[in-house]
């Protein structure tokens, strides 16, 4: 007859093994998915705000654009939210590549 500690150890080991197998199967359900979302940005309008210019280090501008995006391929049973952002790239005399985030949004 086995002691109660041996039985408790067997139950615990079995439970952890089952949870590990289920976790591995859970990870495999989305591991081979390759979602390809599509997005287009049209009608980009840039308007400089008064007081901003080439000599201002922190120039302000107003950016307007129309965006259409199909994000349905991103949402599976395992996706809680998607973080979207639009960046602008430009070059100056000091830097060849400058990047700024001009819009961001969280889709739930």
Tab-separated table of C-alpha atoms in Angstrom:
chain	number	residue	atom	x	y	z
A	1	UNK	CA	0.000	0.000	0.000
A	2	UNK	CA	1.339	3.422	-0.929
A	3	UNK	CA	1.437	6.283	1.517
A	4	UNK	CA	-0.707	9.404	1.098
A	5	UNK	CA	2.337	11.479	0.090
A	6	UNK	CA	3.151	9.076	-2.725
A	7	UNK	CA	-0.430	9.233	-3.991
A	8	UNK	CA	-0.461	13.047	-3.750
A	9	UNK	CA	2.811	13.180	-5.696
A	10	UNK	CA	1.377	10.894	-8.406
A	11	UNK	CA	-1.758	13.052	-8.764
A	12	UNK	CA	0.309	16.240	-8.893
A	13	UNK	CA	2.703	14.806	-11.501
A	14	UNK	CA	-0.174	13.587	-13.655
A	15	UNK	CA	-1.908	16.987	-13.442
A	16	UNK	CA	1.228	18.897	-14.415
A	17	UNK	CA	1.859	16.510	-17.327
A	18	UNK	CA	-1.695	16.961	-18.635
A	19	UNK	CA	-1.407	20.750	-18.336
A	20	UNK	CA	1.912	20.717	-20.200
A	21	UNK	CA	0.451	18.643	-23.058
A	22	UNK	CA	-2.610	20.902	-23.277
A	23	UNK	CA	-0.388	23.992	-23.293
A	24	UNK	CA	1.710	22.565	-26.123
A	25	UNK	CA	-1.424	21.747	-28.153
A	26	UNK	CA	-2.735	25.236	-27.440
A	27	UNK	CA	0.457	26.811	-28.789
A	28	UNK	CA	0.366	24.616	-31.897
A	29	UNK	CA	-3.119	25.814	-32.872
A	30	UNK	CA	-1.769	29.255	-33.832
A	31	UNK	CA	1.907	28.511	-34.447
A	32	UNK	CA	1.539	27.880	-38.175
A	33	UNK	CA	-0.961	30.640	-38.941
A	34	UNK	CA	0.394	33.430	-41.131
A	35	UNK	CA	-2.145	36.261	-41.017
A	36	UNK	CA	-1.770	38.880	-43.741
A	37	UNK	CA	-3.736	42.032	-42.940
A	38	UNK	CA	-4.209	44.643	-45.641
A	39	UNK	CA	-4.266	48.409	-45.209
A	40	UNK	CA	-4.193	51.434	-47.483
A	41	UNK	CA	-3.705	55.090	-46.670
A	42	UNK	CA	-5.026	57.690	-49.111
A	43	UNK	CA	-5.594	61.450	-49.240
A	44	UNK	CA	-2.672	62.436	-47.031
A	45	UNK	CA	-2.796	66.149	-46.180
A	46	UNK	CA	-0.100	67.943	-44.218
A	47	UNK	CA	-0.719	71.374	-42.731
A	48	UNK	CA	1.999	73.200	-40.801
A	49	UNK	CA	0.801	74.955	-37.694
A	50	UNK	CA	1.548	78.678	-37.212
A	51	UNK	CA	4.862	79.304	-35.515
A	52	UNK	CA	6.534	76.156	-36.781
A	53	UNK	CA	9.174	76.264	-39.418
A	54	UNK	CA	12.527	74.870	-40.502
A	55	UNK	CA	14.386	76.556	-37.619
A	56	UNK	CA	12.021	75.260	-34.945
A	57	UNK	CA	13.329	72.088	-33.283
A	58	UNK	CA	9.829	70.891	-32.377
A	59	UNK	CA	7.778	71.709	-35.442
A	60	UNK	CA	4.065	71.085	-35.155
A	61	UNK	CA	1.884	69.942	-38.011
A	62	UNK	CA	-1.577	68.598	-38.609
A	63	UNK	CA	-1.779	65.374	-40.584
A	64	UNK	CA	-5.031	64.095	-42.078
A	65	UNK	CA	-5.422	60.825	-43.934
A	66	UNK	CA	-7.997	58.226	-44.916
A	67	UNK	CA	-7.170	54.677	-43.910
A	68	UNK	CA	-8.921	51.449	-44.818
A	69	UNK	CA	-7.774	48.257	-43.158
A	70	UNK	CA	-8.957	44.661	-43.097
A	71	UNK	CA	-7.763	43.249	-39.779
A	72	UNK	CA	-9.967	40.152	-39.701
A	73	UNK	CA	-7.058	37.741	-40.413
A	74	UNK	CA	-5.331	38.942	-37.224
A	75	UNK	CA	-8.149	37.991	-34.892
A	76	UNK	CA	-8.133	34.359	-33.867
A	77	UNK	CA	-9.410	32.813	-30.660
A	78	UNK	CA	-6.078	33.700	-29.065
A	79	UNK	CA	-5.997	37.427	-29.928
A	80	UNK	CA	-7.192	39.864	-27.319
A	81	UNK	CA	-6.202	43.164	-28.926
A	82	UNK	CA	-4.182	44.601	-31.805
A	83	UNK	CA	-2.079	47.757	-31.562
A	84	UNK	CA	-2.085	49.814	-34.780
A	85	UNK	CA	0.217	52.705	-35.557
A	86	UNK	CA	1.200	54.843	-38.530
A	87	UNK	CA	4.719	56.219	-38.777
A	88	UNK	CA	6.164	58.971	-40.925
A	89	UNK	CA	9.723	58.856	-42.198
A	90	UNK	CA	11.716	61.849	-43.352
A	91	UNK	CA	15.332	62.922	-43.641
A	92	UNK	CA	17.086	66.081	-42.538
A	93	UNK	CA	20.590	67.468	-42.784
A	94	UNK	CA	21.430	66.019	-39.369
A	95	UNK	CA	19.916	62.547	-39.803
A	96	UNK	CA	19.329	60.389	-42.841
A	97	UNK	CA	16.325	58.661	-41.274
A	98	UNK	CA	13.834	60.150	-38.820
A	99	UNK	CA	10.736	58.255	-37.769
A	100	UNK	CA	7.767	59.556	-35.803
A	101	UNK	CA	4.472	57.966	-34.853
A	102	UNK	CA	1.666	60.148	-36.152
A	103	UNK	CA	-1.298	57.946	-35.189
A	104	UNK	CA	-1.942	54.973	-32.938
A	105	UNK	CA	-5.000	53.023	-31.903
A	106	UNK	CA	-5.814	49.883	-29.933
A	107	UNK	CA	-8.387	47.573	-31.528
A	108	UNK	CA	-10.123	45.199	-29.139
